[in-house]
XYZ file of C-alpha atoms in Angstrom:
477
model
C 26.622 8.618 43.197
C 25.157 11.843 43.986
C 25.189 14.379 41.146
C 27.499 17.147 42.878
C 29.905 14.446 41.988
C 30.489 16.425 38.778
C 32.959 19.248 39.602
C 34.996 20.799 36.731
C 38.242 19.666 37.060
C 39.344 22.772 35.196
C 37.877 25.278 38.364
C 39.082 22.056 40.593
C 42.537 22.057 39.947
C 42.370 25.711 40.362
C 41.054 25.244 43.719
C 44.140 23.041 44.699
C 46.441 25.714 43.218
C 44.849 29.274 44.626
C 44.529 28.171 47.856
C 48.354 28.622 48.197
C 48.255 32.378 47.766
C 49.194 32.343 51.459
C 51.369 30.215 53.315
C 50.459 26.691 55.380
C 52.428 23.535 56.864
C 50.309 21.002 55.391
C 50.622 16.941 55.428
C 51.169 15.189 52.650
C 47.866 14.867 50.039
C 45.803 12.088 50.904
C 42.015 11.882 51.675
C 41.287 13.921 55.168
C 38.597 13.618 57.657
C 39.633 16.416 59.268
C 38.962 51.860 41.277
C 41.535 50.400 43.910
C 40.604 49.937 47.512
C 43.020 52.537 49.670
C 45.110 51.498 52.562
C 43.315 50.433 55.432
C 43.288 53.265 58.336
C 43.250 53.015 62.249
C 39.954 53.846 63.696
C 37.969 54.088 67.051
C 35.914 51.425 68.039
C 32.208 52.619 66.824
C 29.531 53.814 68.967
C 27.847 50.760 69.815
C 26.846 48.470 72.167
C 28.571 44.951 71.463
C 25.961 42.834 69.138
C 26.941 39.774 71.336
C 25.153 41.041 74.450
C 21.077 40.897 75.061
C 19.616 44.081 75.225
C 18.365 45.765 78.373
C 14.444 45.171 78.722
C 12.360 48.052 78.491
C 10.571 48.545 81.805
C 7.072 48.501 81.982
C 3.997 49.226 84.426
C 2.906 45.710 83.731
C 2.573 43.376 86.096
C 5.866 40.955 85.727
C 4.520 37.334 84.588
C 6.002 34.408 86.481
C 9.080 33.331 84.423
C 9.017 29.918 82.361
C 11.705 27.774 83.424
C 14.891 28.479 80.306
C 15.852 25.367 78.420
C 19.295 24.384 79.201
C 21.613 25.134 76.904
C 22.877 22.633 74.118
C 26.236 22.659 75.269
C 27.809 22.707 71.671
C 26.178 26.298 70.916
C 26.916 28.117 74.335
C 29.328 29.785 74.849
C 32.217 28.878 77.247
C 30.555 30.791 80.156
C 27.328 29.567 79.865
C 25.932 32.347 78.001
C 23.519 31.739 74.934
C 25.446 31.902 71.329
C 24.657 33.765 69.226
C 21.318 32.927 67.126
C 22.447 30.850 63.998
C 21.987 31.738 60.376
C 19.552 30.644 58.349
C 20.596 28.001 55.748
C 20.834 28.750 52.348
C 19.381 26.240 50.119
C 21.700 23.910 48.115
C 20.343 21.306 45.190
C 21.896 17.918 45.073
C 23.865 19.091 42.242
C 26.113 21.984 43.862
C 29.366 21.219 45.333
C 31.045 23.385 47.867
C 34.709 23.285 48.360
C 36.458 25.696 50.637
C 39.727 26.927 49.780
C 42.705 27.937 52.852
C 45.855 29.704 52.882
C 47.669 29.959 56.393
C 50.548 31.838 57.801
C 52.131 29.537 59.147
C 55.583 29.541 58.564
C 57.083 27.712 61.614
C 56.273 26.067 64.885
C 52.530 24.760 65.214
C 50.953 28.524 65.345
C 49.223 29.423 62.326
C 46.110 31.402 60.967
C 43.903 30.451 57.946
C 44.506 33.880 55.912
C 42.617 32.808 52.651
C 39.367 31.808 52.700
C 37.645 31.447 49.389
C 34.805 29.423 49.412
C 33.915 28.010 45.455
C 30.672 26.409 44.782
C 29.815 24.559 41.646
C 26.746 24.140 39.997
C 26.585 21.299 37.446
C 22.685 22.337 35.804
C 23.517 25.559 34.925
C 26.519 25.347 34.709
C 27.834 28.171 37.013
C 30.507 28.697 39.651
C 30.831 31.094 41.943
C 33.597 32.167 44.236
C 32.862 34.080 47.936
C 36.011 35.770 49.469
C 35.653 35.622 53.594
C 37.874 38.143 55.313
C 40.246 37.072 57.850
C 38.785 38.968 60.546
C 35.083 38.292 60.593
C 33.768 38.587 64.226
C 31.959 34.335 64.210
C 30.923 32.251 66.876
C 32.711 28.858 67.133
C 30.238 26.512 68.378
C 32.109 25.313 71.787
C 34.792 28.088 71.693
C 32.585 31.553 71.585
C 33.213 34.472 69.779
C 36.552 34.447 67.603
C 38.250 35.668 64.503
C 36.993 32.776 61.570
C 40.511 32.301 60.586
C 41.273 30.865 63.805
C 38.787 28.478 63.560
C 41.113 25.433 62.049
C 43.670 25.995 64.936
C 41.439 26.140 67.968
C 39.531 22.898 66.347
C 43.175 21.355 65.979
C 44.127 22.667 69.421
C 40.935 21.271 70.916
C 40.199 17.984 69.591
C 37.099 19.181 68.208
C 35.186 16.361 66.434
C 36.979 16.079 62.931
C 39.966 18.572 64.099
C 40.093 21.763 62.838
C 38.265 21.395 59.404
C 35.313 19.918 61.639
C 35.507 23.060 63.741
C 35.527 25.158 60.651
C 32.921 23.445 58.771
C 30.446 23.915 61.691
C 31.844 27.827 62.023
C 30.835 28.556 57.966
C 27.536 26.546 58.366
C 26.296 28.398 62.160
C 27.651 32.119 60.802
C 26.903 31.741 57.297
C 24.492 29.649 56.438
C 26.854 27.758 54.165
C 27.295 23.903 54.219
C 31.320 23.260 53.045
C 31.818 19.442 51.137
C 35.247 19.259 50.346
C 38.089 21.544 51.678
C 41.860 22.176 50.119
C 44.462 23.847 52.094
C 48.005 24.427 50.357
C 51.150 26.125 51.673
C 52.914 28.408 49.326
C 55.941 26.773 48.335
C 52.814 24.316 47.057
C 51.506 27.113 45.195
C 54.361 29.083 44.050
C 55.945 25.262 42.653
C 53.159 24.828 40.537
C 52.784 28.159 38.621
C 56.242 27.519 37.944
C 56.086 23.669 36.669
C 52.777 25.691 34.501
C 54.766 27.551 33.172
C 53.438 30.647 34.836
C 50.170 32.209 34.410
C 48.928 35.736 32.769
C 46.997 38.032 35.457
C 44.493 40.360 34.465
C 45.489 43.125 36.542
C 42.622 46.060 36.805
C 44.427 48.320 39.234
C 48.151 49.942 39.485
C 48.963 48.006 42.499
C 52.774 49.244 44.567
C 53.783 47.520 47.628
C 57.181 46.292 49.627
C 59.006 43.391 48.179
C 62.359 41.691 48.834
C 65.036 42.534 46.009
C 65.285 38.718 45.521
C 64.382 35.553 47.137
C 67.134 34.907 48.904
C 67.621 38.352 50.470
C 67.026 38.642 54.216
C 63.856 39.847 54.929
C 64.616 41.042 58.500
C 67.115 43.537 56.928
C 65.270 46.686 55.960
C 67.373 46.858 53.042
C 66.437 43.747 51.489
C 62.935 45.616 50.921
C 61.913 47.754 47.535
C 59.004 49.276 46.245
C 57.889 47.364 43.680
C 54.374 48.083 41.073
C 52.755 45.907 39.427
C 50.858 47.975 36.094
C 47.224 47.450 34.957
C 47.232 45.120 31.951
C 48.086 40.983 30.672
C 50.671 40.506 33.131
C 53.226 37.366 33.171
C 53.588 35.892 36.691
C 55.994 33.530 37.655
C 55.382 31.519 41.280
C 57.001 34.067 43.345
C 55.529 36.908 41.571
C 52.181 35.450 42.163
C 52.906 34.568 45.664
C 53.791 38.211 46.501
C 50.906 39.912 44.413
C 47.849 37.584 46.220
C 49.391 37.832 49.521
C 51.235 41.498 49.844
C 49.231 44.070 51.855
C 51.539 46.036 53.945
C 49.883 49.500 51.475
C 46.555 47.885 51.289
C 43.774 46.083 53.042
C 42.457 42.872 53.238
C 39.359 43.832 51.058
C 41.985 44.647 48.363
C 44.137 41.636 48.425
C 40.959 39.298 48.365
C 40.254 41.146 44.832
C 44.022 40.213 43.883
C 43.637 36.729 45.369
C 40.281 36.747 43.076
C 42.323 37.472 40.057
C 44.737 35.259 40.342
C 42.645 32.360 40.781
C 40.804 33.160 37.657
C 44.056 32.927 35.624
C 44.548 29.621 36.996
C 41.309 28.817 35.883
C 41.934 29.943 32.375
C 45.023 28.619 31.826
C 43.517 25.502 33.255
C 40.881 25.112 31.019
C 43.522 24.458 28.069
C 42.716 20.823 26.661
C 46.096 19.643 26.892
C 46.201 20.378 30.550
C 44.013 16.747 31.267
C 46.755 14.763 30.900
C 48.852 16.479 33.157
C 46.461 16.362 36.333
C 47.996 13.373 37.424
C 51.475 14.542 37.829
C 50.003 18.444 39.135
C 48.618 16.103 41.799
C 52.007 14.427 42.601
C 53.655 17.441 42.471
C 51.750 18.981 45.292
C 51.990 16.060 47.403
C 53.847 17.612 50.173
C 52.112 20.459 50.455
C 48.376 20.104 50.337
C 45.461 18.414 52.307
C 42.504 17.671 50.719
C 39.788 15.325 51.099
C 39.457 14.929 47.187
C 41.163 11.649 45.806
C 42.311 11.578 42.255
C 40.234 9.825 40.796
C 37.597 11.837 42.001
C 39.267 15.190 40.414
C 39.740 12.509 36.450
C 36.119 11.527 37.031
C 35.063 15.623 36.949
C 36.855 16.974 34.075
C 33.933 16.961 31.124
C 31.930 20.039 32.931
C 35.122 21.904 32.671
C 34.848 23.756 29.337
C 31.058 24.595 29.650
C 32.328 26.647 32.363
C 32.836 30.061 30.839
C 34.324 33.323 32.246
C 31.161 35.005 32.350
C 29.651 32.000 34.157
C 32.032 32.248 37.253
C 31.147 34.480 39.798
C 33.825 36.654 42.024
C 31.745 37.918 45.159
C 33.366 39.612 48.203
C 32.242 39.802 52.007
C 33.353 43.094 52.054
C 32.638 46.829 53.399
C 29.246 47.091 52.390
C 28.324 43.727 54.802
C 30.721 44.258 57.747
C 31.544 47.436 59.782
C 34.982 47.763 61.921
C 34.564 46.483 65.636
C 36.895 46.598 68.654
C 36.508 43.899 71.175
C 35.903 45.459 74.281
C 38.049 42.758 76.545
C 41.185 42.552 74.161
C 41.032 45.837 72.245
C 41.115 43.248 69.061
C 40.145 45.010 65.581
C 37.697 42.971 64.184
C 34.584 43.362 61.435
C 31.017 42.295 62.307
C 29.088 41.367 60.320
C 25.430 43.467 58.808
C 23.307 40.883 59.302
C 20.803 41.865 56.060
C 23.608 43.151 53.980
C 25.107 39.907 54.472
C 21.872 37.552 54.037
C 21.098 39.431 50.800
C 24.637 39.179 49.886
C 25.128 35.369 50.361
C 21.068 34.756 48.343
C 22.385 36.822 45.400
C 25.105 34.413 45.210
C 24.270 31.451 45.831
C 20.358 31.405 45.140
C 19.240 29.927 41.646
C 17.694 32.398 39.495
C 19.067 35.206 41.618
C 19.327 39.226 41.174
C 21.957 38.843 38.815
C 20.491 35.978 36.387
C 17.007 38.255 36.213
C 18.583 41.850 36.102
C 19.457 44.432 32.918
C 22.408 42.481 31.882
C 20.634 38.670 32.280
C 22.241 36.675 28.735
C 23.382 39.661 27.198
C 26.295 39.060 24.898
C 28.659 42.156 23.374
C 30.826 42.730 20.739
C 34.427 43.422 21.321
C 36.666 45.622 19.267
C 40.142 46.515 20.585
C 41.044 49.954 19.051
C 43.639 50.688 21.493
C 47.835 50.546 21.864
C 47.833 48.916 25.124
C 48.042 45.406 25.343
C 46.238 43.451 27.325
C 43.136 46.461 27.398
C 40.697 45.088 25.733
C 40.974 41.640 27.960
C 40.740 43.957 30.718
C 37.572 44.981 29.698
C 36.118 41.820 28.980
C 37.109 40.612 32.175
C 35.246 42.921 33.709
C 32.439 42.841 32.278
C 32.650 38.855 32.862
C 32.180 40.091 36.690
C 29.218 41.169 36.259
C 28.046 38.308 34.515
C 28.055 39.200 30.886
C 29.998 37.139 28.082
C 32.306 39.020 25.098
C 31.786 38.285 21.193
C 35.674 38.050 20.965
C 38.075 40.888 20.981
C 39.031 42.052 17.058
C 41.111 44.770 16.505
C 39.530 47.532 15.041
C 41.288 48.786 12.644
C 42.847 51.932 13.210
C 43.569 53.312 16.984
C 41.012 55.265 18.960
C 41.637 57.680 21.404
C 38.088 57.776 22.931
C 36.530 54.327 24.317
C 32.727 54.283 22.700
C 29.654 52.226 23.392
C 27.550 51.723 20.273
C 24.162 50.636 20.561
C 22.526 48.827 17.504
C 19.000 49.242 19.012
C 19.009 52.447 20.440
C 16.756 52.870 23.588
C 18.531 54.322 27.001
C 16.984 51.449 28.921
C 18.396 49.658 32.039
C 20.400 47.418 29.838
C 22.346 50.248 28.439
C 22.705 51.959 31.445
C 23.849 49.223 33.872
C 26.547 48.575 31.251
C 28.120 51.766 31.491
C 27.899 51.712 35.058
C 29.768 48.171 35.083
C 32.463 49.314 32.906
C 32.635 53.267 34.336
C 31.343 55.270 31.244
C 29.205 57.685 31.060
C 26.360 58.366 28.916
C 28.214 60.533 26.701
C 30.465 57.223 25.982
C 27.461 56.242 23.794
C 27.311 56.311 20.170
C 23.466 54.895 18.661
C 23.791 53.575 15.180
C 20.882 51.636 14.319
C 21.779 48.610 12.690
C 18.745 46.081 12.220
C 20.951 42.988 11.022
C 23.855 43.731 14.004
C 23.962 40.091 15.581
C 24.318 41.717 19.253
C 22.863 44.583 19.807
C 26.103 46.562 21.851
C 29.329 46.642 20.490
C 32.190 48.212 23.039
C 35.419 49.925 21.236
C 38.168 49.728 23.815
C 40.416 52.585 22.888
C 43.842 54.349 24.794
C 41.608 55.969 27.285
C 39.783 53.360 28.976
C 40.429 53.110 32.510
C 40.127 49.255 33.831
C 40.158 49.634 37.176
C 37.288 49.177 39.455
C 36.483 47.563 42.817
C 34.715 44.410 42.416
C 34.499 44.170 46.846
C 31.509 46.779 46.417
C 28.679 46.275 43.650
C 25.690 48.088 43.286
C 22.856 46.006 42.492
C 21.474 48.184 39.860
C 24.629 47.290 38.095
C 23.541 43.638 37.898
C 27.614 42.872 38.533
């Protein structure tokens, strides 16, 4: 047995849950073949010639050499007129050891028309052991080898539609690894009555909510939703917050005041609360009967067994150890496709190649940078609950694990780094940039015997929201 074999079953089960932030009509589970982001605005389409199209030659006073007869196209990467594809990515280099599994959401609510809205790809590395999770937006600009240029998360319908070799997922697959560079093992698709089931038969989960988030929502499940005044404002606050099913349905998937950028960072979120609350010991036993219970509405090509074989890498798993990456606004640019007027995003080539190494490569930016295994103290000196797991959750983005999170005390009203071994290095400045202090947030107090050298003092005034869809590298998070 190959060694990717051993996937958490802690992040795994979270895989079969998250999926479901949107909806999909899925068969029954068996093995398969087949600070706050604003609003999105309108724009014009930008200044620029379509990617997709060769550019015009520049003449020359040359003499024109006799042309070499063209190699046929390979008829699986042309597109439907003939024309060349697109040239593909370059593969990024997996060990035997890493597991990829992607996870889909789809809108389909009736009838056989449906869109993959969710696409989270999680891969899991056993050596170190790591796991990272890449959000894909709905509207990247791919080729489909056979189909030409589409949206990605019409990929599984047109393969379905088609009869592409292995159906939709075999469509897909081939999509991630042409575009991206990104071989997918195992897939899991859930619908959300799947998804919002299951956070209920948990017990619901806590959310770590960075960001004041206010959007439409229906007064109560069973009001109409075609009559306007079913509808209400509703805001979730910043802080620990208790989510039953539908409440985590509606936060992952509402985005009528947002963008898609933004809900992929809510979709993030809630995904890592399934994966702490999954991580609990006593929540083995109970795989078994998860997996029953979402029979009816997930398709996977992971058997049970498989999932009971993968639990023992689950706890060495931490929260620092799991990566939340974005395909977001620093790697794509807004597009309009010149023969449907469809809005789009296109991908930046070497934004997204750097992007996709820093996530996926072994020893990448992030394992070498200012923050690589540094651990910090904790103290919650605030009245807010949940703040001080706010903060440690975001400094877990970046990569860097918390020394627990002991009250202080007394309450504070101003949040204060304090450095043990004073020296305004790249260490201490990359961590105020990752939690959005300033250098006046420091306090030095040299302290020879301090067992980590920063200790953070969350007080009333720390502000926990930031915008994990853009990172700077500097920031090393």
């Amino acid at each position: 047995m190959i060694r990717r074999a051993r996937l958490p079953a802690a992040l795994l089960a979270g895989a079969l849950i998250a999926s479901g932030c949107s909806p999909s009509a899925i068969p029954a589970l068996e093995p398969a073949n087949s600070s706050p982001t604003p609003a999105a605005t309108a724009q014009a389409a930008p200044p620029f010639r379509t990617p997709f199209l060769p550019a015009d030659r520049t003449p020359t006073a040359a003499a024109a050499a006799l042309p070499s007869p063209a190699p046929l196209p390979d008829p699986k990467f042309a597109r439907e007129n003939g024309e060349p594809a697109p040239p593909p990515a370059e593969p990024i280099p997996f060990g035997p050891q890493v597991v990829n599994i992607l996870l889909l959401g789809s809108d389909r609510r009736s009838g056989s028309a449906f869109r993959d809205d969710v696409l989270i790809l999680v891969s899991l590395d056993s050596d170190e052991p790591r796991a990272s999770m890449l959000s894909i937006p709905r509207d990247l600009w791919v080729y489909l080898p056979d189909q030409g240029m589409q949206r990605i998360n019409s990929a599984f319908l047109i393969g379905e539609e088609h009869s592409y070799p292995g159906g939709g997922m075999g469509l897909l697959r081939e999509a991630l690894q042409y575009n991206l560079g990104i071989p997918v093992h195992h897939f899991v698709r859930v619908e959300m009555q799947g998804f919002q089931r299951l956070v209920d038969a948990l017990g619901g989960i806590e959310v770590l909510v960075s960001c004041s988030y206010t959007d439409w929502r229906l007064e109560s499940p069973e009001a109409p939703p075609q009559d306007r005044d079913s509808w209400e404002l509703f805001t979730v606050a910043p802080g620990r917050v208790a989510m039953d099913g539908e409440l985590a349905l509606w936060y992952s998937r509402a985005r009528a005041r947002s963008s898609d950028f933004d809900r992929s960072r809510r979709q993030q979120e809630v995904l890592r609360a399934l994966y702490r609350l999954i991580q609990q010991p006593n929540l083995l036993a109970r795989i078994p009967a998860i997996y029953k219970a979402l029979a009816r509405n997930v398709s996977t090509d992971l058997t049970l067994p498989e999932i009971l074989n993968l639990a023992p890498l689950a706890a060495e798993i931490g929260p620092a150890a799991v990566r939340s990456r974005f395909i977001g606004r620093d790697q794509v640019v807004n597009y309009r496709v010149p023969s449907s007027g469809a809005a789009v995003l296109v991908a930046k080539p070497e934004a997204l190649r750097a992007l996709l190494q820093e996530v996926f490569s072994p020893g990448s930016a992030l394992d070498g940078g200012p923050l690589a295994g540094l651990e910090i103290e904790l103290l919650d000196a605030s009245r807010r609950p949940g703040w001080a797991d706010l903060a440690a959750e975001r400094l877990a983005y970046a990569g860097v694990a918390t020394l627990g999170a002991l009250p202080d005390g007394s309450p504070a009203s101003q949040t204060v780094l304090i450095d043990t071994h004073p020296d305004d290095d790249p260490a201490r400045r990359a961590l105020l940039e990752v939690l959005g202090l300033s250098a006046s947030s420091v306090l030095e107090d040299p302290d020879p015997t301090a067992t980590s050298r920063f200790r953070l003092v969350i007080a009333d005034d720390y502000n926990p929201c930031f915008d994990p869809t853009r990172r700077r590298q500097s920031s090393g998070g």
